[in-house]
Amino acid sequence: MTSPLTVSVVQYRALYGGVAANVPEHVALIEDAASHGSRFVVFPELSITGYSLALLQEPQQWITGDDRRLDPIREICRRTGITAVIGAPLAEEDGTRRLAALGIHPEGTIDRAFKSRLHGQELELFTPGDGVKLIEVDGWTVALAICYDAAHPAHADSAAQAGADIYAVSALYTDVESHRLGLHLGARAMDNRMFTLVANLGGSTALGTSCGLSGFWGPDGLVMKQAAGVGSEVLTTTLRHGAIERYRAG
């Protein structure tokens, strides 16, 4: 039997200043989640820099494969036993540039997921991913998605067919997209009988003001918990595998 999993989504208002400014904030928010018993923490799209694509003209704002600037996050994950997913612009070893979600595990290993459905200026900066990335957390199978990936049912369908229990979305939905956020996360959950969650960037961004609404959806497609505002907030809940089993057996 799969044990319950306590999960946090971090609605995060990224600080100006890129990687150097935001790494300490990530550490503090992971500590906050740990105080609520969380084992898995998800941050928004580009959380480590903020959604400021102009900032990425500075080479030092790109994360590299074994970037020592992430050591404080590795250490807090090791100390708390948490797996944390952060949003980052990643320069791969061969120079390929990705819009990435990085899953940092307690033992120090890092899984990489790449945004498949790029749009706007992202198309000029990043190379798209070509599939779904699954990670394991305490016996649960988690699929990582980034923002517009969740708008395409095929992405979540592929995740479910590969055995995902949770569809974890790092995102930026603006204040004109609040209805879309609810439709995407609810439909992906209900259609595939899995839990979905979204960590949305907070505050104001280059694309507009966030709509907030980070949260969790059950395999029935209904909201379990959502953020009340648009600022930084840690939301935590406990997921139980029995809910998935009941709906998939029905």
XYZ file of C-alpha atoms in Angstrom:
250
model
C 0.000 0.000 0.000
C 1.302 3.466 -0.926
C 1.601 5.722 2.123
C -0.004 9.202 2.176
C 2.196 11.974 0.815
C 2.284 15.476 2.288
C 2.886 18.000 -0.480
C 3.407 21.769 -0.632
C 3.001 24.171 -3.515
C 4.803 27.486 -3.181
C 3.128 30.473 -4.772
C 6.211 32.638 -5.076
C 6.761 36.312 -5.802
C 10.263 36.197 -7.268
C 12.728 38.859 -6.149
C 14.573 41.196 -8.476
C 18.205 40.133 -8.812
C 17.960 36.689 -10.368
C 19.626 33.569 -9.000
C 21.599 35.211 -6.182
C 18.518 36.909 -4.731
C 16.123 33.974 -5.033
C 18.138 30.972 -3.806
C 17.983 32.074 -0.125
C 14.238 32.630 -0.434
C 13.798 29.114 -1.803
C 15.697 27.726 1.185
C 13.475 29.603 3.642
C 10.284 28.469 1.921
C 11.403 24.829 1.870
C 12.065 25.136 5.597
C 8.542 26.521 6.004
C 7.095 23.565 4.100
C 9.154 21.153 6.205
C 7.634 22.617 9.366
C 4.235 21.464 8.033
C 5.490 17.930 7.411
C 5.910 18.250 3.656
C 7.915 15.673 1.711
C 7.497 17.217 -1.738
C 7.612 20.928 -2.593
C 6.868 22.516 -5.974
C 7.874 26.046 -7.009
C 6.581 28.005 -10.042
C 7.924 28.396 -13.558
C 11.311 30.200 -13.596
C 11.088 30.652 -9.835
C 14.858 30.961 -9.443
C 15.027 34.053 -11.704
C 11.449 35.245 -12.044
C 9.680 35.448 -15.395
C 11.922 38.190 -16.743
C 13.245 36.894 -20.035
C 15.252 40.065 -20.603
C 17.293 39.130 -17.534
C 18.442 35.996 -19.368
C 20.630 38.128 -21.598
C 23.024 37.960 -18.641
C 24.975 34.660 -18.901
C 25.227 34.308 -15.107
C 21.453 33.928 -14.832
C 21.534 30.522 -16.527
C 21.823 27.464 -14.294
C 24.338 24.821 -15.385
C 24.454 21.084 -14.773
C 26.315 21.029 -11.447
C 25.766 24.660 -10.480
C 27.231 25.297 -7.028
C 24.841 28.200 -6.499
C 22.134 25.592 -5.906
C 24.113 24.015 -3.032
C 22.008 25.748 -0.337
C 18.879 24.208 -1.856
C 20.564 20.805 -2.095
C 21.540 21.110 1.568
C 18.074 22.031 2.835
C 16.616 19.132 0.818
C 19.204 16.793 2.362
C 18.535 18.078 5.868
C 14.740 17.926 5.644
C 14.364 14.860 3.413
C 12.299 16.924 0.972
C 12.290 16.663 -2.812
C 11.906 20.185 -4.219
C 11.053 21.190 -7.789
C 12.377 24.611 -8.791
C 11.875 26.537 -12.031
C 15.055 27.554 -13.830
C 16.616 28.556 -17.154
C 19.061 25.716 -17.803
C 22.121 25.683 -20.070
C 22.891 22.036 -20.799
C 26.401 20.707 -21.186
C 26.188 20.879 -24.982
C 24.916 24.477 -24.897
C 21.224 23.661 -25.435
C 19.050 26.089 -23.485
C 15.945 24.832 -21.736
C 13.055 26.200 -19.728
C 13.342 23.624 -16.968
C 11.829 22.235 -13.805
C 14.612 20.754 -11.674
C 13.705 18.065 -9.145
C 16.268 18.226 -6.335
C 16.252 15.081 -4.181
C 17.507 14.660 -0.597
C 20.486 12.586 -1.754
C 21.596 15.456 -4.001
C 20.565 14.085 -7.392
C 18.693 16.386 -9.788
C 16.048 15.338 -12.320
C 15.388 17.614 -15.278
C 12.067 18.265 -17.006
C 11.820 20.608 -19.994
C 8.875 22.706 -21.128
C 7.455 21.198 -24.311
C 4.960 23.878 -25.339
C 6.926 27.106 -25.644
C 5.255 30.346 -26.713
C 6.046 33.994 -27.411
C 9.587 35.120 -26.702
C 10.339 31.696 -25.151
C 10.615 30.347 -28.694
C 13.655 32.563 -29.259
C 15.421 31.585 -26.039
C 14.727 27.921 -25.397
C 14.695 24.543 -27.106
C 11.474 22.616 -26.313
C 11.375 19.292 -24.529
C 9.896 16.277 -26.261
C 8.128 14.262 -23.577
C 6.998 13.810 -20.002
C 9.467 13.486 -17.135
C 8.520 11.231 -14.226
C 10.141 11.297 -10.797
C 9.603 9.152 -7.717
C 8.801 10.587 -4.283
C 8.158 8.195 -1.370
C 6.605 5.576 -3.637
C 4.498 8.059 -5.601
C 5.058 8.650 -9.315
C 5.040 12.344 -10.183
C 4.925 13.859 -13.686
C 6.484 17.312 -14.016
C 4.847 19.878 -16.300
C 5.574 23.530 -16.992
C 2.783 26.035 -17.557
C 1.473 25.758 -21.139
C 2.167 22.009 -21.145
C -0.920 21.676 -18.929
C -3.098 23.329 -21.581
C -2.587 20.317 -23.863
C -4.460 17.171 -22.760
C -1.981 14.896 -24.562
C 0.793 15.872 -22.147
C -1.162 14.795 -19.073
C -2.543 11.745 -20.924
C 1.026 10.595 -21.592
C 1.873 11.122 -17.937
C -1.083 9.027 -16.774
C -0.320 6.258 -19.261
C 3.232 6.169 -17.908
C 1.863 5.601 -14.406
C 1.746 9.094 -12.881
C -0.184 9.535 -9.640
C 0.426 13.298 -9.508
C 0.654 15.860 -12.307
C 2.755 18.716 -10.863
C 2.648 21.987 -12.799
C 5.079 24.884 -12.345
C 3.410 27.869 -13.966
C 2.684 31.502 -14.604
C -1.031 32.183 -15.070
C -1.887 35.895 -15.157
C -4.968 37.693 -13.875
C -6.787 37.249 -17.198
C -6.183 33.486 -17.097
C -7.762 32.521 -13.772
C -10.639 30.643 -15.418
C -8.204 28.844 -17.704
C -6.085 27.745 -14.726
C -9.056 26.073 -13.060
C -10.192 24.408 -16.271
C -6.743 23.054 -17.084
C -5.970 21.620 -13.657
C -9.459 20.260 -13.049
C -9.736 18.626 -16.464
C -6.270 17.060 -16.333
C -7.151 15.572 -12.935
C -10.616 14.284 -13.835
C -9.744 12.949 -17.283
C -6.805 10.939 -15.961
C -7.995 10.142 -12.426
C -4.887 11.549 -10.782
C -4.066 14.409 -8.447
C -2.996 17.661 -10.050
C -1.330 20.661 -8.478
C -0.041 24.022 -9.630
C 2.545 26.382 -8.169
C 1.900 29.766 -9.774
C 4.285 32.713 -9.797
C 2.932 35.519 -7.637
C 2.985 39.291 -7.932
C 3.624 41.251 -11.115
C 5.580 39.811 -14.040
C 6.581 40.807 -17.542
C 3.460 39.017 -18.827
C 1.109 40.684 -16.347
C -0.093 40.333 -12.769
C -0.493 36.802 -11.435
C -3.959 35.425 -10.790
C -2.661 33.461 -7.790
C -4.835 30.380 -7.221
C -1.975 27.927 -6.644
C -3.401 24.723 -5.249
C -4.479 21.100 -5.495
C -7.179 19.154 -7.373
C -8.405 15.650 -6.588
C -8.925 12.803 -9.086
C -12.579 13.857 -9.245
C -11.473 17.156 -10.799
C -12.568 19.236 -7.805
C -10.452 21.811 -5.998
C -8.988 20.652 -2.695
C -7.203 23.859 -1.641
C -6.160 27.137 -3.280
C -4.238 30.278 -2.406
C -6.345 33.252 -1.382
C -4.194 36.068 -2.806
C -1.445 36.700 -5.337
C 1.578 37.049 -3.047
C 4.015 34.434 -1.756
C 2.277 31.625 0.113
C 3.004 28.015 1.062
C 0.009 25.680 0.762
C 0.250 22.154 2.130
C -2.038 19.150 1.948
C -1.818 15.372 2.298
C -2.634 13.170 -0.682
C -3.947 9.636 -0.228
C -3.533 7.027 -2.912
C -6.840 5.413 -2.091
C -8.655 8.292 -3.778
C -6.930 7.475 -7.068
C -7.647 3.769 -6.698
C -11.362 4.370 -6.080
C -11.823 6.464 -9.195
C -9.680 4.305 -11.435
C -11.584 1.225 -10.353
C -14.942 2.863 -11.071
